[in-house]
Amino acid sequence: MKKEFLKGNEAMAEAAVRAGCRFFAGYPITPQNEIPEHLSRRLFEVGGEFVQAESEVAASYMVYGSSMTGTRCMTSSSGCGLALKAEGIGYITGARLPAVVINVGRGGPGLGQILPSQQDYLSATKAPSNGGARAFVLAPSNVQEAVDLVYEAFDIADKYRCVCYVLTDGVIGNMMEGVVLPEMRDLSSLPDKSDWVVTKRGPGPNTQFGNKRIITSWQNTGEELEATNQVFADMLEGWKANETRYEAYQMDDAEVVFAAYGTSARVAKTVVNKMRAEGIKAGLLRPITLFPFPEKPFEALDAAKVKKVICLEMSIPGQLIEDVRAFVDKKIPVEHFGRSGGVILKPEEAYEASKKML
Amino acid sequence: MEKIFGLPSTVLEQMTHQFCPGCGHGIVDSLLMHELEEMGVKENTAIVWPVGCSPMAGSVSTINQVSAAHGRAAAVATGLKRSSKDTFVICYQGDGDLAAIGTAETIHAANRGENITVIFGNNSIYGMTGGQMAPTTMLGQLSTTTQSGRNSEQHGNPIRMAEIIAGLEAPKFVARYSVHDAKHVMQTKQGIKKALEVNKNGGYSFIEVVTMCPTGWKMTPEQSVKKIVEENLKVFPLGVLKEVD
Ligand code: SF4
């Protein structure tokens, strides 16, 4: 396997192509521009289509349109761009269409800053759109993992007919690391969608009057919509039961537990190592699926052993900490240290701040 | 006995449409259903019907149907068509949808020359939401949000979408029709046919149809027809605005 030195954004874009993505629509926004730039060239080489949309909103609906043909498709953006895409994400979710969305996070709220940040945890995991829409959210912490998760995101989106949302940030998007790119998928090996795509006729889950296919998030009655809401609720329970992922680092005897994802988790690892070298029993729980949130390892923390949980985040106030607090035993104090606005969390300051909390 | 007129197979006999009496949308939709049948493309057509009164024909049509958020039809159609070149893609939109919240999507899909047909039912009002001012509302026209009549100082002037689209390079056929009487209905039918032929041959086409909304205008169907002739057609002149071979 050949290792290449690639920038995170380009590597994620290429991973999408190799996963079978054949349609991308996006709008320029920093710090994710290498994704559309790479795809503007690559997709045509592999027989796909690229559209530079007139707006973030339009891009999300182009993806909605592409997905209903059975095509693997994606859009990407950052921060405030995702706020605009929220409308389309809701339509895609409501119509049960698969799509991949990458957020290369920047500071906020509002225009905020183009610098890297983790200020979109709550919007990604709790309310990526209106009406209770939820997305499957993955958070890579290095370029290789970003490649692997983007590649897999298309499978997850197809499996559940949902939005699979890769939440990363400007650090991972713009750093260069050695990566091994995955194999180019044979399109004929991808899941068969012929029973529901709008480009075909005939019986299927969204067929009416014998032949007619309908793609919509509209329901004719309150009862029908309620039944659909229940289908979503069951799907989310299934994710919780079967799909949560996390990394446990030095956790076996940990008395100080760090909780961090993405870029912050890299910083947290350095802090754990430094503390371990001093004899402090530190460990790290790193959620890889931010939604479904890996509740179990947090619930399992033993108050007799664990003295403190420290959330490290590039967000002020903390956002991940809301989920961590919800599942950690109330007897264990949970604290937050973070930087935001594009100020990148440094291992030294995270170490110093954490030491003070002990 | 010879049957000389019937419903095309693109329309479901068992269903009834929900348009108000005298509504223009039903006429345009009916013309479209006949044309799709006549052109033999009904099996591989997808119609994007967004939000408002315009999509109500969806419930009586056998054509594959896509819903779009208010204003986003042309973006949905772009993604759909780009990913499925063999599908015949049509947007049917109203004026609040196409000329207000969806102006960006409408203009840019036209400017890219997407291989779609956009049919625009312009009835100068937001019908579904109860008769608010649309971008196409006449000056002086009463609506629930212009209760003393639209005035240009506060609300701007009625917007002429067909002229805007015709000013772009890429569109191959842009025209405005009306369905206020039989003669104009037949002209509209010819226009829809032409627009669909352009689509079939690979190009963007845009048809604006001036339609009646008796409910939104708070008029009888007869008064609505009169209003079209006396007011709307003076602001929205009929004819082919652009045609490229
Ligand atoms: S409200 Fe107006 S546009 Fe809507 S169905 Fe009634 S007449 Fe037609």
XYZ file of C-alpha atoms and ligand atoms in Angstrom:
611
model
C 0.000 0.000 0.000
C 1.459 3.282 -1.123
C 1.622 6.025 1.482
C 1.061 9.546 0.166
C 1.632 12.911 1.765
C -1.699 14.712 1.405
C -3.590 17.661 2.766
C -6.665 16.654 4.783
C -9.215 18.342 2.526
C -7.764 16.820 -0.656
C -7.447 13.439 0.969
C -11.109 13.478 2.071
C -12.196 14.560 -1.411
C -10.243 11.724 -3.012
C -11.608 9.259 -0.458
C -15.107 10.291 -1.531
C -14.325 9.617 -5.192
C -12.941 6.204 -4.277
C -16.040 5.443 -2.211
C -18.099 5.900 -5.364
C -19.175 9.523 -4.980
C -20.198 10.717 -8.446
C -21.876 14.002 -7.658
C -20.747 16.960 -5.620
C -22.244 20.413 -5.269
C -20.697 23.035 -3.058
C -20.031 26.674 -2.516
C -16.649 28.297 -1.772
C -15.986 28.791 1.929
C -12.752 28.675 3.894
C -11.244 26.402 5.258
C -12.628 23.609 3.037
C -11.999 24.904 -0.501
C -9.608 22.130 -1.501
C -12.524 19.690 -1.352
C -14.562 21.301 -4.175
C -11.390 22.233 -6.030
C -10.186 18.636 -6.105
C -13.620 17.310 -7.033
C -14.162 19.901 -9.772
C -11.414 18.069 -11.665
C -11.628 14.513 -10.392
C -15.339 13.863 -10.710
C -15.331 14.512 -14.444
C -12.368 12.115 -14.836
C -14.471 9.313 -13.363
C -17.706 10.125 -15.197
C -19.286 12.072 -12.361
C -20.603 15.610 -12.101
C -19.539 18.657 -10.139
C -21.566 21.835 -9.736
C -20.318 25.008 -8.136
C -23.653 26.104 -6.752
C -25.002 29.629 -6.475
C -25.392 29.188 -2.727
C -24.894 26.765 0.137
C -28.644 26.226 0.178
C -28.761 25.392 -3.522
C -25.825 23.002 -3.100
C -27.711 21.049 -0.461
C -30.707 20.696 -2.794
C -28.546 19.650 -5.732
C -27.325 16.822 -3.532
C -30.954 16.029 -2.642
C -31.726 15.866 -6.382
C -28.723 13.689 -7.153
C -29.334 11.297 -4.289
C -32.846 10.457 -5.464
C -31.323 9.043 -8.668
C -29.336 6.537 -6.600
C -26.041 8.342 -7.130
C -23.571 8.539 -4.274
C -23.274 12.249 -3.596
C -21.774 14.741 -1.203
C -21.497 18.365 -0.230
C -19.033 20.076 2.067
C -18.853 23.369 3.871
C -17.825 25.009 7.108
C -19.517 26.663 10.075
C -22.000 29.258 8.844
C -22.231 27.379 5.529
C -23.736 24.457 7.412
C -26.337 26.784 8.915
C -27.447 27.518 5.347
C -27.339 23.863 4.355
C -29.531 22.982 7.307
C -32.657 23.380 5.191
C -31.543 20.849 2.608
C -30.245 18.453 5.259
C -33.768 18.353 6.681
C -35.306 17.607 3.292
C -32.740 14.892 2.574
C -33.377 13.355 5.985
C -37.160 13.649 5.759
C -37.257 12.075 2.302
C -35.015 9.205 3.493
C -32.210 9.898 1.044
C -28.545 8.996 1.576
C -25.963 11.771 1.394
C -22.599 12.663 2.867
C -21.904 16.106 4.331
C -18.457 17.237 5.459
C -18.056 20.158 7.855
C -14.479 21.439 8.072
C -15.244 23.426 11.197
C -14.427 27.081 11.790
C -15.220 29.550 14.555
C -18.646 30.998 15.260
C -21.349 31.999 15.899
C -22.228 33.867 12.745
C -19.384 34.676 10.423
C -16.999 34.040 13.315
C -13.577 33.215 11.982
C -12.074 31.110 9.232
C -9.688 29.582 11.763
C -10.174 26.003 13.030
C -12.717 25.441 15.755
C -15.045 22.846 17.250
C -18.005 25.154 17.719
C -20.407 23.009 15.662
C -20.669 19.967 17.953
C -24.172 20.783 19.121
C -25.553 21.822 15.743
C -24.127 18.676 14.130
C -25.190 16.197 16.779
C -28.450 17.629 18.069
C -30.098 19.718 15.383
C -28.493 19.734 11.939
C -31.890 20.912 10.603
C -35.468 21.587 11.740
C -38.131 19.161 12.878
C -35.913 16.841 14.903
C -33.821 15.695 11.932
C -30.693 13.860 13.053
C -27.581 12.909 11.150
C -25.056 10.146 11.765
C -21.990 12.134 12.871
C -18.396 10.922 12.568
C -15.353 12.784 13.912
C -11.862 11.889 12.661
C -8.768 12.963 14.565
C -6.122 12.633 11.874
C -5.947 12.693 8.094
C -5.857 8.900 7.724
C -8.922 8.532 9.881
C -10.613 11.350 7.944
C -10.008 9.389 4.742
C -11.268 6.148 6.243
C -14.387 7.719 7.758
C -15.334 9.656 4.618
C -14.950 6.420 2.648
C -17.186 4.600 5.078
C -19.645 7.496 5.436
C -21.123 6.608 2.046
C -21.846 3.055 3.217
C -23.482 4.315 6.401
C -25.582 6.833 4.439
C -26.737 4.091 2.059
C -27.391 1.579 4.823
C -29.715 3.881 6.748
C -30.772 6.232 3.948
C -29.632 9.126 6.088
C -27.238 12.034 6.126
C -23.819 10.900 7.252
C -22.066 13.984 8.551
C -18.294 14.086 8.940
C -17.431 16.746 11.496
C -13.826 17.780 11.322
C -12.111 21.142 11.581
C -9.675 23.443 9.836
C -6.677 21.773 11.484
C -7.350 18.346 10.015
C -8.639 19.829 6.768
C -5.491 21.817 6.196
C -2.698 19.724 7.707
C -0.616 17.374 5.590
C 0.001 13.833 6.786
C 0.993 10.521 5.302
C -2.060 8.543 4.261
C -2.901 5.332 2.481
C -5.849 5.925 0.183
C -8.482 3.203 -0.097
C -9.289 1.158 -3.195
C -11.470 2.613 -5.933
C -14.938 1.097 -5.452
C -16.447 -0.768 -8.338
C -19.766 1.061 -8.823
C -21.524 -2.180 -9.694
C -20.743 -3.448 -6.196
C -22.621 -0.606 -4.489
C -26.017 -1.171 -2.825
C -28.972 -1.623 -5.169
C -31.385 1.293 -4.886
C -33.611 0.455 -7.828
C -36.669 -0.148 -5.645
C -36.957 3.488 -4.564
C -35.072 5.806 -6.946
C -37.201 8.387 -8.741
C -35.597 7.538 -12.069
C -37.425 4.205 -12.145
C -41.081 3.166 -11.983
C -42.819 0.316 -10.238
C -43.375 -1.073 -6.771
C -41.264 0.137 -3.892
C -41.561 1.774 -0.503
C -42.320 5.174 -2.051
C -44.619 4.004 -4.847
C -48.213 5.149 -5.254
C -50.943 4.062 -7.662
C -49.003 1.077 -8.977
C -46.119 2.727 -10.745
C -45.552 6.240 -9.542
C -42.506 6.992 -7.406
C -42.570 9.951 -5.040
C -39.661 11.560 -3.244
C -40.852 13.852 -0.495
C -40.634 14.684 3.185
C -44.296 15.705 3.136
C -46.901 13.485 4.788
C -50.584 13.830 4.074
C -51.816 13.456 7.641
C -50.561 14.065 11.142
C -50.873 10.345 11.850
C -48.693 9.441 8.870
C -46.044 11.935 9.897
C -46.145 10.640 13.438
C -45.603 7.107 12.150
C -42.623 8.340 10.134
C -41.225 10.094 13.200
C -41.464 6.737 14.985
C -39.530 5.046 12.173
C -36.765 7.618 12.671
C -36.855 7.137 16.431
C -36.426 3.376 15.979
C -33.549 3.938 13.571
C -31.790 6.187 16.085
C -32.234 3.557 18.815
C -30.645 1.061 16.445
C -27.679 3.368 15.915
C -27.290 3.718 19.661
C -27.355 -0.039 20.144
C -25.139 -1.054 17.247
C -23.114 1.757 15.784
C -21.355 3.715 18.514
C -17.591 3.939 18.218
C -14.896 5.343 20.419
C -11.241 4.940 21.243
C -10.159 4.180 24.810
C -6.552 5.211 25.381
C -4.761 4.276 28.633
C -8.122 3.735 30.249
C -7.545 0.469 32.159
C -6.428 2.076 35.404
C -7.290 5.707 34.615
C -8.139 7.986 37.527
C -8.191 11.169 35.454
C -10.216 10.723 32.287
C -10.026 13.124 29.379
C -12.927 13.334 26.946
C -12.091 14.828 23.576
C -12.722 14.266 19.870
C -11.052 15.281 16.621
C -8.138 17.681 16.852
C -8.591 18.137 20.609
C -8.183 14.400 21.118
C -4.667 14.607 19.649
C -3.856 17.296 22.197
C -5.479 15.197 24.933
C -3.259 12.218 24.058
C -0.157 14.329 24.513
C -1.463 15.506 27.883
C -2.231 11.912 28.936
C 1.293 10.820 27.986
C 2.863 13.677 29.898
C 0.799 12.928 32.994
C 1.565 9.220 32.757
C 5.306 10.067 32.652
C 4.776 11.846 35.969
C 2.932 8.930 37.482
C -0.586 10.398 37.145
C -2.979 7.717 35.943
C -4.568 9.597 33.065
C -6.592 8.186 30.184
C -8.634 9.336 27.214
C -12.079 8.464 25.904
C -12.366 9.681 22.331
C -15.823 9.499 20.721
C -15.506 8.652 17.027
C -19.256 8.642 16.486
C -20.440 11.907 17.992
C -23.989 10.833 17.186
C -24.839 8.142 18.166
C -22.864 9.187 21.228
C -20.872 6.368 22.866
C -22.740 6.467 26.153
C -21.550 3.140 27.583
C -17.861 3.877 28.238
C -18.868 7.070 30.015
C -21.572 5.329 32.036
C -19.040 2.672 32.973
C -16.654 5.111 34.657
C -16.390 4.003 38.275
C -16.723 6.807 40.834
C -14.619 4.790 43.262
C -11.717 4.944 40.825
C -12.133 7.962 38.565
C -11.558 11.246 40.348
C -12.235 13.611 37.516
C -13.348 13.856 33.905
C -11.887 16.724 31.892
C -13.359 17.685 28.520
C -10.868 19.297 26.189
C -12.524 21.132 23.345
C -11.847 23.935 20.894
C -15.110 25.487 21.946
C -16.147 28.011 24.584
C -18.422 27.246 26.298
C -17.887 23.503 26.037
C -20.362 21.549 23.930
C -19.165 17.935 24.129
C -19.326 18.354 27.895
C -23.142 18.386 27.727
C -23.178 14.795 26.486
C -20.374 13.694 28.778
C -22.146 15.112 31.838
C -25.352 13.379 30.852
C -23.778 9.919 31.068
C -21.039 10.152 33.689
C -21.927 9.217 37.278
C -22.971 12.419 39.081
C -20.416 11.652 41.804
C -17.555 12.263 39.360
C -16.844 15.952 38.725
C -16.759 16.865 35.029
C -14.860 19.975 33.975
C -14.044 21.718 30.735
C -10.980 23.378 29.344
C -11.050 24.846 25.913
C -9.922 27.522 23.515
C -12.084 28.885 20.751
C -12.425 31.437 18.026
C -9.693 29.722 16.040
C -7.161 29.727 18.853
C -5.823 26.207 18.672
C -5.623 24.256 21.883
C -1.963 23.705 22.820
C -0.777 20.636 24.740
C 1.201 22.729 27.276
C -1.731 24.943 28.260
C -4.131 22.000 28.277
C -1.690 20.175 30.564
C -1.284 23.172 32.892
C -5.028 23.817 33.080
C -5.770 20.153 33.696
C -3.149 19.893 36.432
C -4.825 22.777 38.248
C -8.136 20.893 38.181
C -6.670 17.828 39.932
C -69.450 6.169 -30.564
C -65.990 7.631 -31.078
C -64.253 9.064 -28.030
C -62.778 12.392 -29.062
C -61.497 13.632 -25.721
C -60.478 11.925 -22.497
C -58.025 12.059 -19.681
C -54.485 11.131 -20.639
C -52.956 8.165 -18.815
C -50.752 10.670 -17.001
C -53.794 11.632 -14.919
C -55.441 9.399 -12.337
C -59.146 9.030 -12.969
C -59.946 7.960 -9.417
C -58.511 11.114 -7.844
C -59.932 14.620 -7.800
C -57.753 17.699 -7.835
C -57.929 20.271 -5.059
C -57.712 23.512 -7.048
C -60.347 26.185 -6.408
C -62.929 26.788 -9.125
C -61.483 29.084 -11.783
C -57.842 28.458 -10.786
C -55.365 28.712 -13.663
C -52.910 26.122 -12.335
C -55.214 23.220 -13.160
C -55.388 24.282 -16.806
C -51.607 24.480 -17.135
C -51.108 21.157 -15.378
C -53.684 19.542 -17.600
C -51.899 20.839 -20.720
C -48.620 19.502 -19.369
C -50.110 16.057 -18.677
C -51.487 15.877 -22.228
C -48.154 16.899 -23.737
C -46.164 14.383 -21.695
C -48.475 11.651 -22.922
C -48.314 12.829 -26.520
C -44.526 13.033 -26.449
C -44.263 9.519 -25.049
C -41.940 10.502 -22.206
C -44.196 9.815 -19.249
C -42.287 6.733 -18.097
C -39.005 8.571 -17.680
C -40.149 11.973 -16.500
C -39.732 13.443 -13.026
C -41.644 16.597 -12.138
C -40.329 18.775 -9.353
C -43.345 20.249 -7.623
C -42.323 22.483 -4.743
C -44.445 24.272 -2.163
C -47.634 26.282 -2.622
C -50.744 25.659 -4.738
C -48.725 24.737 -7.820
C -47.891 21.178 -6.613
C -51.512 20.210 -5.951
C -51.703 18.592 -9.369
C -49.185 16.065 -8.113
C -51.919 14.150 -6.336
C -53.737 13.480 -9.617
C -50.698 12.736 -11.785
C -49.095 9.375 -12.504
C -45.746 10.978 -13.337
C -42.855 10.413 -10.921
C -42.873 13.277 -8.478
C -40.339 15.113 -6.373
C -41.074 17.711 -3.753
C -38.717 20.603 -3.216
C -38.590 23.250 -0.545
C -39.990 26.660 -1.438
C -37.783 28.136 -4.155
C -35.372 25.197 -4.505
C -36.894 23.344 -7.436
C -34.294 24.387 -9.992
C -31.460 23.290 -7.693
C -33.143 19.920 -7.106
C -33.689 19.563 -10.836
C -30.018 20.362 -11.449
C -28.812 17.569 -9.193
C -31.398 15.137 -10.513
C -30.697 15.771 -14.180
C -26.900 15.849 -13.827
C -27.020 12.446 -12.165
C -29.582 10.908 -14.511
C -29.209 12.228 -18.045
C -31.980 9.984 -19.392
C -34.616 11.427 -17.093
C -36.819 14.168 -18.467
C -36.875 16.828 -15.718
C -39.541 19.505 -15.348
C -40.148 22.079 -12.608
C -43.633 23.465 -12.098
C -43.515 26.516 -9.848
C -45.572 29.439 -8.610
C -44.524 33.054 -8.255
C -43.786 33.245 -4.542
C -41.626 30.204 -5.050
C -39.817 31.090 -8.269
C -39.778 34.883 -8.172
C -39.089 35.511 -4.469
C -37.442 32.846 -2.343
C -36.092 30.952 -5.360
C -34.722 33.726 -7.565
C -31.118 32.611 -7.086
C -31.860 28.966 -7.922
C -34.071 29.971 -10.856
C -31.622 32.383 -12.452
C -28.519 30.265 -11.966
C -30.035 27.041 -13.269
C -31.095 29.058 -16.335
C -27.687 30.660 -16.599
C -25.948 27.275 -16.497
C -28.344 26.117 -19.202
C -29.399 23.073 -17.214
C -31.236 20.585 -19.394
C -34.605 21.149 -17.716
C -37.932 22.843 -18.397
C -39.295 25.353 -15.907
C -43.011 26.110 -16.061
C -43.908 29.156 -14.034
C -47.521 29.779 -13.048
C -47.706 33.509 -12.360
C -50.917 34.444 -10.542
C -49.619 37.580 -8.813
C -50.342 36.315 -5.299
C -49.379 33.799 -2.612
C -52.415 31.557 -2.991
C -51.759 28.683 -0.586
C -50.861 30.863 2.394
C -53.969 32.987 2.061
C -53.371 35.783 -0.428
C -50.267 37.732 0.548
C -48.418 40.030 -1.854
C -46.145 38.256 -4.324
C -43.239 39.855 -6.207
C -45.575 39.732 -9.211
C -48.535 41.467 -7.546
C -49.862 44.426 -9.573
C -49.419 47.971 -8.316
C -52.622 48.881 -6.534
C -53.628 45.242 -6.076
C -55.078 44.360 -2.689
C -53.580 41.486 -0.760
C -53.527 40.484 2.904
C -50.136 42.182 3.289
C -50.906 45.163 1.036
C -54.265 46.070 2.467
C -54.308 49.511 0.827
C -52.929 48.117 -2.391
C -49.338 47.491 -3.503
C -47.315 50.652 -3.956
C -43.909 50.834 -5.567
C -42.357 52.996 -2.816
C -42.925 50.429 -0.110
C -43.154 47.168 -2.002
C -41.308 47.594 -5.271
C -42.777 46.841 -8.677
C -44.037 43.583 -10.171
C -41.062 41.556 -11.349
C -40.917 40.199 -14.897
C -39.163 36.848 -14.613
C -39.444 35.786 -18.252
C -37.664 38.976 -19.342
C -34.906 38.363 -16.797
C -34.420 34.765 -17.949
C -34.522 35.805 -21.604
C -31.648 38.187 -20.931
C -29.322 35.276 -20.142
C -27.121 33.542 -22.722
C -27.908 29.899 -22.114
C -31.722 29.508 -22.240
C -32.984 28.199 -25.580
C -36.666 28.990 -25.293
C -38.320 31.618 -23.099
C -41.935 32.678 -23.547
C -44.967 34.015 -21.705
C -48.508 32.730 -22.196
C -51.872 33.084 -20.522
C -54.779 30.723 -19.875
C -57.601 33.247 -19.489
C -59.516 32.065 -22.573
C -59.641 29.133 -24.992
C -57.485 30.750 -27.648
C -54.740 31.507 -25.160
C -55.022 28.050 -23.630
C -54.294 26.550 -27.060
C -51.325 28.891 -27.494
C -50.039 27.834 -24.094
C -50.319 24.193 -25.159
C -48.149 24.911 -28.186
C -45.672 26.715 -25.952
C -45.416 23.821 -23.525
C -44.897 21.469 -26.446
C -42.112 23.656 -27.795
C -40.476 23.922 -24.354
C -40.536 20.152 -23.914
C -39.066 19.636 -27.389
C -36.188 21.960 -26.488
C -35.706 19.903 -23.334
C -35.671 16.677 -25.345
C -33.047 18.073 -27.699
C -30.862 19.190 -24.817
C -31.422 22.699 -23.544
C -33.029 24.916 -20.972
C -36.561 26.187 -21.555
C -38.730 28.528 -19.486
C -42.456 29.117 -19.841
C -44.271 31.735 -17.806
C -48.040 31.363 -17.754
C -50.228 34.153 -16.421
C -52.912 32.395 -14.381
C -55.997 33.246 -12.365
C -56.281 32.935 -8.590
C -59.898 33.841 -7.831
C -59.549 32.868 -4.184
C -56.437 34.932 -3.547
C -57.767 37.831 -5.562
C -61.147 37.571 -3.787
C -62.953 37.626 -7.131
C -65.253 35.371 -9.090
C -63.662 33.333 -11.903
C -65.270 35.749 -14.403
C -63.851 38.792 -12.636
C -60.466 37.090 -12.529
C -60.407 36.627 -16.288
C -61.322 40.274 -16.703
C -58.516 41.324 -14.349
C -56.006 39.342 -16.386
C -57.004 41.097 -19.597
C -57.290 44.567 -18.106
C -54.373 44.563 -15.681
C -51.982 41.604 -15.652
C -51.311 41.355 -19.375
C -50.425 45.054 -19.461
C -47.578 44.355 -17.035
C -46.810 40.859 -18.318
C -46.984 41.038 -22.130
C -47.397 37.718 -23.907
C -45.125 36.253 -26.546
C -41.898 34.426 -27.239
C -39.030 36.354 -25.667
C -36.194 34.145 -26.767
C -35.836 31.245 -29.160
C -32.555 29.633 -30.151
C -32.376 26.792 -32.654
S -55.712 29.671 -3.860
Fe -55.472 30.481 -5.921
S -53.741 29.392 -6.803
Fe -54.405 28.254 -4.991
S -55.809 26.715 -5.814
Fe -57.052 28.461 -5.163
S -57.247 29.701 -7.009
Fe -55.562 28.279 -7.381
